[in-house]
Amino acid sequence: LSSTQQEIQEEYYRSGRMMLQMAKAVGRLVLAGRELTRLAGFTDRVDELATVLAELQEDKYQRTLVRSSSRRGLTPSASADNLDNGNGNGG
């Protein structure tokens, strides 16, 4: 283990560069994972659309509650009440 100071500095520099490249690669993997998750959401929507279109063609389609209103904690009757009261009369 009789390394010169020059060899030690070169090894230190090389190791630092490899760690930097590894950190960049991990960052790219994280970004790719996010993009895959986003793509999965889009493909789910396209699949749902294809299902609805197929059901429409077979006259089997039944409308369901919109998911965004269920996220807000609204019940189907509360959603209908909100639509009926949307004329500004308050009830």
CSV table of C-alpha atoms in Angstrom, one decimal:
chain,number,residue,atom,x,y,z
A,1,LEU,CA,0.0,0.0,0.0
A,2,SER,CA,2.7,2.4,-0.8
A,3,SER,CA,0.7,4.8,-2.9
A,4,THR,CA,2.0,8.2,-3.8
A,5,GLN,CA,0.1,11.4,-3.0
A,6,GLN,CA,-0.6,11.8,-6.8
A,7,GLU,CA,-2.2,8.3,-7.0
A,8,ILE,CA,-4.3,9.0,-3.9
A,9,GLN,CA,-5.5,12.3,-5.4
A,10,GLU,CA,-6.4,10.6,-8.7
A,11,GLU,CA,-8.3,7.8,-6.9
A,12,TYR,CA,-10.1,10.4,-4.8
A,13,TYR,CA,-11.1,12.4,-7.9
A,14,ARG,CA,-12.2,9.3,-9.8
A,15,SER,CA,-14.3,8.1,-6.8
A,16,GLY,CA,-15.9,11.5,-6.5
A,17,ARG,CA,-16.8,11.5,-10.2
A,18,MET,CA,-18.3,8.1,-10.0
A,19,MET,CA,-20.4,9.1,-7.0
A,20,LEU,CA,-21.6,12.2,-8.9
A,21,GLN,CA,-22.6,10.1,-11.9
A,22,MET,CA,-24.4,7.6,-9.7
A,23,ALA,CA,-26.4,10.5,-8.0
A,24,LYS,CA,-27.4,11.8,-11.4
A,25,ALA,CA,-28.5,8.3,-12.5
A,26,VAL,CA,-30.6,7.9,-9.4
A,27,GLY,CA,-32.2,11.2,-10.1
A,28,ARG,CA,-33.0,10.1,-13.6
A,29,LEU,CA,-34.6,6.9,-12.3
A,30,VAL,CA,-36.8,8.9,-9.9
A,31,LEU,CA,-37.9,11.2,-12.7
A,32,ALA,CA,-38.6,8.1,-14.9
A,33,GLY,CA,-40.7,6.6,-12.1
A,34,ARG,CA,-42.8,9.7,-11.9
A,35,GLU,CA,-43.3,9.8,-15.6
A,36,LEU,CA,-44.3,6.1,-15.6
A,37,THR,CA,-46.9,6.8,-12.8
A,38,ARG,CA,-48.2,9.7,-14.9
A,39,LEU,CA,-48.4,7.5,-18.0
A,40,ALA,CA,-50.3,4.8,-16.0
A,41,GLY,CA,-52.9,7.4,-15.0
A,42,PHE,CA,-53.4,8.3,-18.7
A,43,THR,CA,-53.6,4.7,-19.8
A,44,ASP,CA,-56.2,4.1,-17.1
A,45,ARG,CA,-58.3,7.0,-18.4
A,46,VAL,CA,-58.0,5.7,-22.0
A,47,ASP,CA,-59.0,2.2,-20.9
A,48,GLU,CA,-62.0,3.7,-19.0
A,49,LEU,CA,-63.0,5.7,-22.1
A,50,ALA,CA,-62.7,2.6,-24.3
A,51,THR,CA,-64.9,0.6,-21.8
A,52,VAL,CA,-67.5,3.4,-21.8
A,53,LEU,CA,-67.5,3.6,-25.6
A,54,ALA,CA,-68.0,-0.2,-25.9
A,55,GLU,CA,-70.8,-0.1,-23.4
A,56,LEU,CA,-72.4,2.8,-25.3
A,57,GLN,CA,-72.3,0.8,-28.5
A,58,GLU,CA,-74.0,-2.2,-26.8
A,59,ASP,CA,-76.5,0.1,-25.0
A,60,LYS,CA,-75.3,-1.2,-21.6
A,61,TYR,CA,-73.7,2.1,-20.3
A,62,GLN,CA,-74.9,3.4,-17.0
A,63,ARG,CA,-73.6,6.7,-15.7
A,64,THR,CA,-71.7,6.6,-12.4
A,65,LEU,CA,-70.9,9.3,-9.9
A,66,VAL,CA,-68.0,11.5,-10.9
A,67,ARG,CA,-64.9,10.6,-8.9
A,68,SER,CA,-63.9,14.2,-8.1
A,69,SER,CA,-67.1,14.8,-6.1
A,70,SER,CA,-66.6,11.7,-4.1
A,71,ARG,CA,-63.1,13.0,-3.2
A,72,ARG,CA,-64.7,16.1,-1.7
A,73,GLY,CA,-66.9,14.0,0.5
A,74,LEU,CA,-70.1,14.8,-1.4
A,75,THR,CA,-72.8,12.1,-1.5
A,76,PRO,CA,-74.8,11.6,-4.7
A,77,SER,CA,-77.8,13.4,-3.2
A,78,ALA,CA,-75.7,16.3,-2.0
A,79,SER,CA,-74.3,16.6,-5.5
A,80,ALA,CA,-77.8,16.7,-7.0
A,81,ASP,CA,-78.9,19.3,-4.4
A,82,ASN,CA,-76.0,21.5,-5.3
A,83,LEU,CA,-77.0,21.3,-9.0
A,84,ASP,CA,-80.6,22.1,-8.2
A,85,ASN,CA,-79.7,25.1,-6.0
A,86,GLY,CA,-77.3,26.5,-8.6
A,87,ASN,CA,-79.9,29.0,-9.8
A,88,GLY,CA,-79.1,31.5,-7.0
A,89,ASN,CA,-82.4,31.2,-5.2
A,90,GLY,CA,-80.8,29.3,-2.3
A,91,GLY,CA,-83.4,26.5,-2.3
